[in-house]
PDB file of C-alpha atoms and ligand atoms in Angstrom:
ATOM      1  CA  MET A   1     -35.210 -25.254   6.362  1.00 37.00           C
ATOM      2  CA  THR A   2     -32.331 -24.306   8.592  1.00 47.00           C
ATOM      3  CA  LEU A   3     -29.242 -26.442   8.714  1.00 55.00           C
ATOM      4  CA  PHE A   4     -27.640 -26.354  12.126  1.00 58.00           C
ATOM      5  CA  GLY A   5     -24.071 -27.341  12.687  1.00 59.00           C
ATOM      6  CA  LEU A   6     -23.239 -25.754   9.376  1.00 68.00           C
ATOM      7  CA  ILE A   7     -20.073 -23.761   9.039  1.00 70.00           C
ATOM      8  CA  LEU A   8     -18.437 -22.487   5.913  1.00 75.00           C
ATOM      9  CA  LEU A   9     -15.153 -24.293   6.234  1.00 83.00           C
ATOM     10  CA  CYS A  10     -14.311 -27.954   6.277  1.00 86.00           C
ATOM     11  CA  SER A  11     -11.578 -29.009   8.661  1.00 89.00           C
ATOM     12  CA  ASN A  12      -8.845 -28.775   6.002  1.00 90.00           C
ATOM     13  CA  GLU A  13      -9.887 -25.268   5.036  1.00 92.00           C
ATOM     14  CA  PHE A  14      -9.916 -24.287   8.692  1.00 94.00           C
ATOM     15  CA  LYS A  15      -6.422 -25.691   9.064  1.00 94.00           C
ATOM     16  CA  THR A  16      -5.247 -23.683   6.046  1.00 95.00           C
ATOM     17  CA  LEU A  17      -6.721 -20.532   7.572  1.00 96.00           C
ATOM     18  CA  LYS A  18      -5.072 -21.264  10.925  1.00 96.00           C
ATOM     19  CA  ASP A  19      -1.754 -21.861   9.194  1.00 96.00           C
ATOM     20  CA  SER A  20      -1.967 -18.424   7.586  1.00 97.00           C
ATOM     21  CA  ILE A  21      -2.301 -16.740  10.992  1.00 98.00           C
ATOM     22  CA  PRO A  22       1.126 -15.966  12.445  1.00 98.00           C
ATOM     23  CA  LEU A  23       2.260 -17.300  15.801  1.00 96.00           C
ATOM     24  CA  GLY A  24       1.263 -14.909  18.568  1.00 97.00           C
ATOM     25  CA  VAL A  25      -1.997 -13.960  16.871  1.00 98.00           C
ATOM     26  CA  ASN A  26      -5.085 -15.536  18.403  1.00 98.00           C
ATOM     27  CA  LEU A  27      -8.249 -16.396  16.532  1.00 98.00           C
ATOM     28  CA  LEU A  28     -11.555 -15.513  18.163  1.00 98.00           C
ATOM     29  CA  ALA A  29     -14.488 -17.199  16.438  1.00 98.00           C
ATOM     30  CA  VAL A  30     -17.409 -14.784  16.752  1.00 98.00           C
ATOM     31  CA  SER A  31     -20.412 -17.094  16.897  1.00 97.00           C
ATOM     32  CA  LYS A  32     -23.135 -14.504  17.520  1.00 96.00           C
ATOM     33  CA  GLY A  33     -26.232 -15.254  15.506  1.00 94.00           C
ATOM     34  CA  HIS A  34     -25.160 -18.870  14.978  1.00 94.00           C
ATOM     35  CA  HIS A  35     -26.419 -22.092  16.477  1.00 94.00           C
ATOM     36  CA  GLN A  36     -24.519 -23.948  19.195  1.00 95.00           C
ATOM     37  CA  ASP A  37     -24.072 -26.934  16.858  1.00 94.00           C
ATOM     38  CA  SER A  38     -21.916 -24.717  14.628  1.00 94.00           C
ATOM     39  CA  ILE A  39     -19.798 -23.878  17.664  1.00 96.00           C
ATOM     40  CA  ARG A  40     -19.541 -27.565  18.534  1.00 96.00           C
ATOM     41  CA  LYS A  41     -18.455 -28.348  14.985  1.00 94.00           C
ATOM     42  CA  LEU A  42     -15.766 -25.680  14.941  1.00 96.00           C
ATOM     43  CA  SER A  43     -14.556 -26.754  18.366  1.00 97.00           C
ATOM     44  CA  SER A  44     -14.091 -30.243  16.933  1.00 95.00           C
ATOM     45  CA  TYR A  45     -11.499 -28.672  14.582  1.00 95.00           C
ATOM     46  CA  GLY A  46      -9.628 -27.438  17.643  1.00 96.00           C
ATOM     47  CA  GLN A  47     -11.047 -23.930  18.025  1.00 97.00           C
ATOM     48  CA  LEU A  48     -11.370 -22.950  21.708  1.00 98.00           C
ATOM     49  CA  ASP A  49     -12.167 -19.220  21.790  1.00 98.00           C
ATOM     50  CA  PHE A  50     -15.693 -18.098  20.949  1.00 98.00           C
ATOM     51  CA  GLY A  51     -17.233 -14.633  20.979  1.00 98.00           C
ATOM     52  CA  GLU A  52     -20.813 -13.625  21.653  1.00 98.00           C
ATOM     53  CA  SER A  53     -22.373 -10.176  21.662  1.00 98.00           C
ATOM     54  CA  ARG A  54     -25.493 -10.759  23.757  1.00 98.00           C
ATOM     55  CA  LEU A  55     -25.666 -12.272  27.213  1.00 98.00           C
ATOM     56  CA  GLN A  56     -29.173 -13.653  26.742  1.00 98.00           C
ATOM     57  CA  ASP A  57     -28.159 -15.504  23.549  1.00 98.00           C
ATOM     58  CA  ALA A  58     -24.932 -16.823  25.044  1.00 98.00           C
ATOM     59  CA  ILE A  59     -26.452 -18.390  28.160  1.00 98.00           C
ATOM     60  CA  PRO A  60     -28.499 -21.160  26.439  1.00 98.00           C
ATOM     61  CA  LYS A  61     -25.660 -21.917  24.000  1.00 98.00           C
ATOM     62  CA  LYS A  62     -23.195 -22.276  26.861  1.00 98.00           C
ATOM     63  CA  LYS A  63     -25.618 -24.551  28.672  1.00 98.00           C
ATOM     64  CA  ASP A  64     -25.880 -26.804  25.640  1.00 98.00           C
ATOM     65  CA  LEU A  65     -22.082 -26.853  25.249  1.00 98.00           C
ATOM     66  CA  ASN A  66     -21.458 -27.418  28.931  1.00 97.00           C
ATOM     67  CA  ASP A  67     -19.611 -30.691  28.221  1.00 98.00           C
ATOM     68  CA  LEU A  68     -16.889 -28.725  26.359  1.00 98.00           C
ATOM     69  CA  LYS A  69     -15.118 -27.455  29.463  1.00 97.00           C
ATOM     70  CA  GLN A  70     -12.094 -26.200  27.570  1.00 98.00           C
ATOM     71  CA  LEU A  71     -13.960 -23.491  25.641  1.00 98.00           C
ATOM     72  CA  ARG A  72     -13.174 -19.861  26.481  1.00 98.00           C
ATOM     73  CA  TRP A  73     -15.915 -17.289  26.130  1.00 98.00           C
ATOM     74  CA  HIS A  74     -15.406 -13.706  25.000  1.00 99.00           C
ATOM     75  CA  PHE A  75     -17.970 -10.937  25.228  1.00 99.00           C
ATOM     76  CA  VAL A  76     -17.714  -8.619  22.206  1.00 98.00           C
ATOM     77  CA  GLY A  77     -21.026  -6.719  22.215  1.00 98.00           C
ATOM     78  CA  THR A  78     -22.222  -3.437  23.622  1.00 97.00           C
ATOM     79  CA  LEU A  79     -22.136  -3.911  27.376  1.00 97.00           C
ATOM     80  CA  GLN A  80     -25.100  -2.522  29.282  1.00 97.00           C
ATOM     81  CA  LYS A  81     -24.746  -1.623  32.940  1.00 97.00           C
ATOM     82  CA  ASN A  82     -27.437  -4.059  34.029  1.00 98.00           C
ATOM     83  CA  LYS A  83     -25.700  -6.949  32.212  1.00 98.00           C
ATOM     84  CA  VAL A  84     -22.310  -6.537  33.858  1.00 98.00           C
ATOM     85  CA  ARG A  85     -22.821  -9.139  36.580  1.00 98.00           C
ATOM     86  CA  GLY A  86     -24.105 -11.724  34.134  1.00 98.00           C
ATOM     87  CA  VAL A  87     -21.283 -11.065  31.704  1.00 98.00           C
ATOM     88  CA  ILE A  88     -18.692 -11.392  34.465  1.00 98.00           C
ATOM     89  CA  LYS A  89     -20.197 -14.710  35.525  1.00 98.00           C
ATOM     90  CA  GLU A  90     -20.401 -16.160  32.003  1.00 98.00           C
ATOM     91  CA  PHE A  91     -17.363 -14.777  30.156  1.00 98.00           C
ATOM     92  CA  ASP A  92     -13.595 -15.054  30.551  1.00 98.00           C
ATOM     93  CA  PHE A  93     -12.755 -12.060  28.333  1.00 99.00           C
ATOM     94  CA  ILE A  94     -14.549  -8.762  27.701  1.00 98.00           C
ATOM     95  CA  HIS A  95     -13.457  -6.970  24.517  1.00 98.00           C
ATOM     96  CA  SER A  96     -15.876  -4.067  24.651  1.00 98.00           C
ATOM     97  CA  VAL A  97     -15.322  -2.010  27.791  1.00 98.00           C
ATOM     98  CA  SER A  98     -16.090   1.442  26.487  1.00 97.00           C
ATOM     99  CA  SER A  99     -16.035   3.807  29.470  1.00 97.00           C
ATOM    100  CA  PHE A 100     -14.410   4.385  32.829  1.00 98.00           C
ATOM    101  CA  SER A 101     -17.707   4.100  34.712  1.00 97.00           C
ATOM    102  CA  LEU A 102     -18.295   0.687  33.125  1.00 98.00           C
ATOM    103  CA  LEU A 103     -14.792  -0.418  34.058  1.00 98.00           C
ATOM    104  CA  GLU A 104     -15.315   0.700  37.677  1.00 98.00           C
ATOM    105  CA  ARG A 105     -18.525  -1.278  37.804  1.00 98.00           C
ATOM    106  CA  ILE A 106     -16.807  -4.359  36.354  1.00 98.00           C
ATOM    107  CA  SER A 107     -14.091  -4.048  38.984  1.00 98.00           C
ATOM    108  CA  ARG A 108     -16.577  -3.731  41.847  1.00 98.00           C
ATOM    109  CA  ILE A 109     -18.798  -6.608  40.729  1.00 98.00           C
ATOM    110  CA  SER A 110     -15.807  -8.818  39.899  1.00 98.00           C
ATOM    111  CA  GLN A 111     -14.680  -8.433  43.485  1.00 98.00           C
ATOM    112  CA  GLU A 112     -18.123  -9.462  44.716  1.00 98.00           C
ATOM    113  CA  GLU A 113     -18.147 -12.453  42.368  1.00 98.00           C
ATOM    114  CA  GLN A 114     -14.498 -13.300  43.094  1.00 98.00           C
ATOM    115  CA  LYS A 115     -13.627 -13.174  39.417  1.00 98.00           C
ATOM    116  CA  THR A 116     -10.848 -11.446  37.478  1.00 98.00           C
ATOM    117  CA  PRO A 117     -11.966 -11.081  33.858  1.00 98.00           C
ATOM    118  CA  ASN A 118      -9.495 -10.372  31.063  1.00 98.00           C
ATOM    119  CA  ILE A 119     -10.289  -6.895  29.803  1.00 98.00           C
ATOM    120  CA  PHE A 120      -9.812  -5.040  26.541  1.00 98.00           C
ATOM    121  CA  LEU A 121     -10.626  -1.334  26.558  1.00 98.00           C
ATOM    122  CA  GLN A 122     -12.460  -0.365  23.404  1.00 98.00           C
ATOM    123  CA  VAL A 123     -10.963   2.767  21.886  1.00 98.00           C
ATOM    124  CA  LYS A 124     -12.523   5.091  19.370  1.00 97.00           C
ATOM    125  CA  LEU A 125      -9.644   6.494  17.348  1.00 96.00           C
ATOM    126  CA  LYS A 126     -11.878   8.128  14.742  1.00 95.00           C
ATOM    127  CA  ASP A 127     -15.254   9.774  15.176  1.00 91.00           C
ATOM    128  CA  ASP A 128     -18.008   7.211  14.721  1.00 89.00           C
ATOM    129  CA  PRO A 129     -21.594   7.860  15.785  1.00 86.00           C
ATOM    130  CA  ASN A 130     -22.326   4.102  15.579  1.00 85.00           C
ATOM    131  CA  LYS A 131     -19.628   3.012  18.000  1.00 88.00           C
ATOM    132  CA  GLY A 132     -18.738   3.471  21.626  1.00 92.00           C
ATOM    133  CA  GLY A 133     -15.291   3.567  23.096  1.00 97.00           C
ATOM    134  CA  PHE A 134     -12.733   5.624  24.957  1.00 98.00           C
ATOM    135  CA  ILE A 135     -11.406   8.776  23.336  1.00 97.00           C
ATOM    136  CA  LYS A 136      -7.617   8.759  23.588  1.00 97.00           C
ATOM    137  CA  GLN A 137      -7.383  11.870  25.756  1.00 97.00           C
ATOM    138  CA  ASP A 138     -10.000  10.579  28.208  1.00 97.00           C
ATOM    139  CA  LEU A 139      -8.285   7.233  28.503  1.00 98.00           C
ATOM    140  CA  LEU A 140      -4.958   8.925  29.219  1.00 98.00           C
ATOM    141  CA  LYS A 141      -6.571  11.156  31.819  1.00 98.00           C
ATOM    142  CA  SER A 142      -8.214   8.223  33.625  1.00 98.00           C
ATOM    143  CA  TRP A 143      -5.184   5.954  33.255  1.00 98.00           C
ATOM    144  CA  PRO A 144      -3.809   6.330  36.824  1.00 98.00           C
ATOM    145  CA  GLN A 145      -7.257   5.420  38.208  1.00 98.00           C
ATOM    146  CA  ILE A 146      -7.713   2.608  35.691  1.00 98.00           C
ATOM    147  CA  ILE A 147      -4.537   0.812  36.654  1.00 98.00           C
ATOM    148  CA  SER A 148      -5.396   1.018  40.344  1.00 98.00           C
ATOM    149  CA  LEU A 149      -8.680  -0.917  39.928  1.00 98.00           C
ATOM    150  CA  ASN A 150      -8.875  -4.398  41.464  1.00 98.00           C
ATOM    151  CA  ASN A 151     -10.060  -7.689  39.964  1.00 98.00           C
ATOM    152  CA  ILE A 152      -9.572  -6.767  36.349  1.00 98.00           C
ATOM    153  CA  ASN A 153      -6.798  -8.195  34.214  1.00 98.00           C
ATOM    154  CA  LEU A 154      -6.197  -5.393  31.758  1.00 98.00           C
ATOM    155  CA  ILE A 155      -4.657  -7.024  28.700  1.00 98.00           C
ATOM    156  CA  GLY A 156      -5.208  -4.730  25.758  1.00 98.00           C
ATOM    157  CA  LEU A 157      -7.110  -2.384  23.493  1.00 98.00           C
ATOM    158  CA  MET A 158      -9.890  -3.224  21.066  1.00 98.00           C
ATOM    159  CA  THR A 159     -10.949  -1.177  18.094  1.00 98.00           C
ATOM    160  CA  ILE A 160     -13.437  -1.309  15.230  1.00 97.00           C
ATOM    161  CA  PRO A 161     -12.764   0.967  12.260  1.00 96.00           C
ATOM    162  CA  PRO A 162     -15.691   3.075  10.999  1.00 95.00           C
ATOM    163  CA  ILE A 163     -17.258   1.445   7.930  1.00 92.00           C
ATOM    164  CA  ALA A 164     -16.454   4.395   5.674  1.00 92.00           C
ATOM    165  CA  LEU A 165     -12.656   4.116   5.922  1.00 95.00           C
ATOM    166  CA  ASP A 166     -10.633   3.055   2.888  1.00 95.00           C
ATOM    167  CA  SER A 167      -7.911   0.478   3.308  1.00 94.00           C
ATOM    168  CA  TYR A 168      -5.161   3.072   3.751  1.00 96.00           C
ATOM    169  CA  GLN A 169      -7.095   4.812   6.540  1.00 97.00           C
ATOM    170  CA  ARG A 170      -7.879   1.456   8.144  1.00 97.00           C
ATOM    171  CA  LYS A 171      -4.233   0.499   8.131  1.00 98.00           C
ATOM    172  CA  ASN A 172      -3.380   3.793   9.856  1.00 98.00           C
ATOM    173  CA  LEU A 173      -6.094   3.254  12.429  1.00 98.00           C
ATOM    174  CA  PHE A 174      -4.862  -0.260  13.247  1.00 98.00           C
ATOM    175  CA  SER A 175      -1.321   1.037  13.499  1.00 98.00           C
ATOM    176  CA  GLU A 176      -2.436   3.842  15.809  1.00 98.00           C
ATOM    177  CA  CYS A 177      -4.177   1.318  18.054  1.00 98.00           C
ATOM    178  CA  ARG A 178      -1.000  -0.804  18.234  1.00 98.00           C
ATOM    179  CA  ASN A 179       1.138   2.230  19.084  1.00 98.00           C
ATOM    180  CA  PHE A 180      -1.289   3.382  21.733  1.00 98.00           C
ATOM    181  CA  ALA A 181      -1.322  -0.083  23.338  1.00 98.00           C
ATOM    182  CA  ASN A 182       2.472  -0.094  23.337  1.00 98.00           C
ATOM    183  CA  HIS A 183       2.505   3.344  24.937  1.00 98.00           C
ATOM    184  CA  LEU A 184       0.238   2.038  27.726  1.00 98.00           C
ATOM    185  CA  GLU A 185       2.370  -1.119  27.973  1.00 98.00           C
ATOM    186  CA  LEU A 186      -0.554  -3.348  27.030  1.00 98.00           C
ATOM    187  CA  LYS A 187       0.322  -6.511  25.148  1.00 98.00           C
ATOM    188  CA  ASP A 188      -2.853  -7.188  23.208  1.00 98.00           C
ATOM    189  CA  CYS A 189      -4.726  -5.544  20.369  1.00 98.00           C
ATOM    190  CA  SER A 190      -8.108  -7.000  19.431  1.00 98.00           C
ATOM    191  CA  MET A 191      -8.654  -5.778  15.905  1.00 98.00           C
ATOM    192  CA  GLY A 192      -9.482  -7.154  12.485  1.00 98.00           C
ATOM    193  CA  MET A 193     -12.690  -8.866  11.338  1.00 98.00           C
ATOM    194  CA  SER A 194     -13.634 -11.015   8.333  1.00 96.00           C
ATOM    195  CA  ASN A 195     -13.006  -8.219   5.834  1.00 95.00           C
ATOM    196  CA  ASP A 196      -9.793  -6.731   7.221  1.00 97.00           C
ATOM    197  CA  TRP A 197      -8.043  -9.289   9.431  1.00 98.00           C
ATOM    198  CA  GLN A 198      -4.948  -9.537   7.256  1.00 97.00           C
ATOM    199  CA  GLU A 199      -4.380  -5.783   7.401  1.00 97.00           C
ATOM    200  CA  ALA A 200      -4.919  -5.841  11.174  1.00 98.00           C
ATOM    201  CA  ILE A 201      -2.324  -8.584  11.628  1.00 98.00           C
ATOM    202  CA  LYS A 202       0.225  -6.611   9.594  1.00 98.00           C
ATOM    203  CA  GLU A 203      -0.269  -3.678  11.935  1.00 98.00           C
ATOM    204  CA  GLY A 204       0.118  -5.723  15.108  1.00 98.00           C
ATOM    205  CA  ALA A 205      -3.180  -7.364  16.068  1.00 98.00           C
ATOM    206  CA  THR A 206      -2.839 -10.161  18.629  1.00 98.00           C
ATOM    207  CA  TRP A 207      -6.521 -11.148  18.488  1.00 99.00           C
ATOM    208  CA  ILE A 208      -8.575 -11.209  15.306  1.00 98.00           C
ATOM    209  CA  ARG A 209     -12.336 -11.599  15.562  1.00 98.00           C
ATOM    210  CA  LEU A 210     -13.846 -13.593  12.707  1.00 98.00           C
ATOM    211  CA  GLY A 211     -17.550 -14.252  12.302  1.00 96.00           C
ATOM    212  CA  SER A 212     -18.923 -14.569   8.779  1.00 94.00           C
ATOM    213  CA  LEU A 213     -15.659 -15.922   7.352  1.00 94.00           C
ATOM    214  CA  LEU A 214     -16.028 -18.987   9.593  1.00 95.00           C
ATOM    215  CA  PHE A 215     -19.766 -19.372  10.030  1.00 92.00           C
ATOM    216  CA  GLY A 216     -21.260 -17.757   6.952  1.00 87.00           C
ATOM    217  CA  LYS A 217     -24.046 -15.250   6.979  1.00 80.00           C
ATOM    218  CA  ARG A 218     -25.639 -14.670  10.355  1.00 74.00           C
ATOM    219  CA  GLN A 219     -29.076 -16.183  11.002  1.00 62.00           C
ATOM    220  CA  THR A 220     -30.138 -13.301  13.272  1.00 57.00           C
TER     221      THR A 220
HETATM  222  C1  PLP B 301     -19.878  -9.472  14.688  1.00 55.44           C
HETATM  223  C2  PLP B 301     -18.574  -9.014  15.204  1.00 55.44           C
HETATM  224  C3  PLP B 301     -17.383  -9.504  14.663  1.00 55.44           C
HETATM  225  C4  PLP B 301     -17.325 -10.474  13.494  1.00 55.44           C
HETATM  226  O1  PLP B 301     -17.657  -9.806  12.331  1.00 55.44           O
HETATM  227  P1  PLP B 301     -17.474 -10.511  10.884  1.00 55.44           P
HETATM  228  O2  PLP B 301     -17.429  -9.342   9.974  1.00 55.44           O
HETATM  229  O3  PLP B 301     -18.663 -11.367  10.692  1.00 55.44           O
HETATM  230  O4  PLP B 301     -16.208 -11.250  10.930  1.00 55.44           O
HETATM  231  C5  PLP B 301     -16.202  -9.064  15.226  1.00 55.44           C
HETATM  232  N1  PLP B 301     -16.182  -8.186  16.241  1.00 55.44           N
HETATM  233  C6  PLP B 301     -17.305  -7.690  16.796  1.00 55.44           C
HETATM  234  C7  PLP B 301     -17.211  -6.733  17.910  1.00 55.44           C
HETATM  235  C8  PLP B 301     -18.543  -8.082  16.281  1.00 55.44           C
HETATM  236  O5  PLP B 301     -19.653  -7.572  16.827  1.00 55.44           O
END
């Protein structure tokens, strides 16, 4: 039996969690792999930002939640070229833009769709065969072209530490991401997940992305 609408926290526990997040840090509830009723439940506690990692999973959930007009949708998954138009149409934020060619495509299609998505550039600050993202040097090299692109609202950097890092290395990686964003004069850093969000906040995260801490173990 599957219980839909189930989340780990009751409203008081959610409030306690929210109270422990400093002002200026935003909570993204990553609802991938969870039923729309769980999203509805969490939204009833006041949560407005939800993250999904697959376009085809997000579309039916959004349809079901269509009455909740105030929700903001964030794309956090690997973005494939052929999904860009759909993602631009369905999402307000994209956290996972991992290459210049992808960013150019987003800019072009956003113009066609008359949209201006909020964009995080995903950066890879340590070698990680499992993850995409800009290498620092490449991002710096493309920077003049990046900032001249239309119809993208470039707000920050996003990073995911490789699994193998210890907490000291993770802290350094988060701090490096914050410094790099500052250098590029970007306000936001999307970093920190269920297992390391407190460290990420200490190092300057402005968006933390929590999945299992809010929703429990994923169903898919
Ligand atoms: C799944 C996912 C999360 C949430 O991970 P948890 O460990 O469940 O909090 C955050 N960010 C991205 C990019 C994800 O894919």
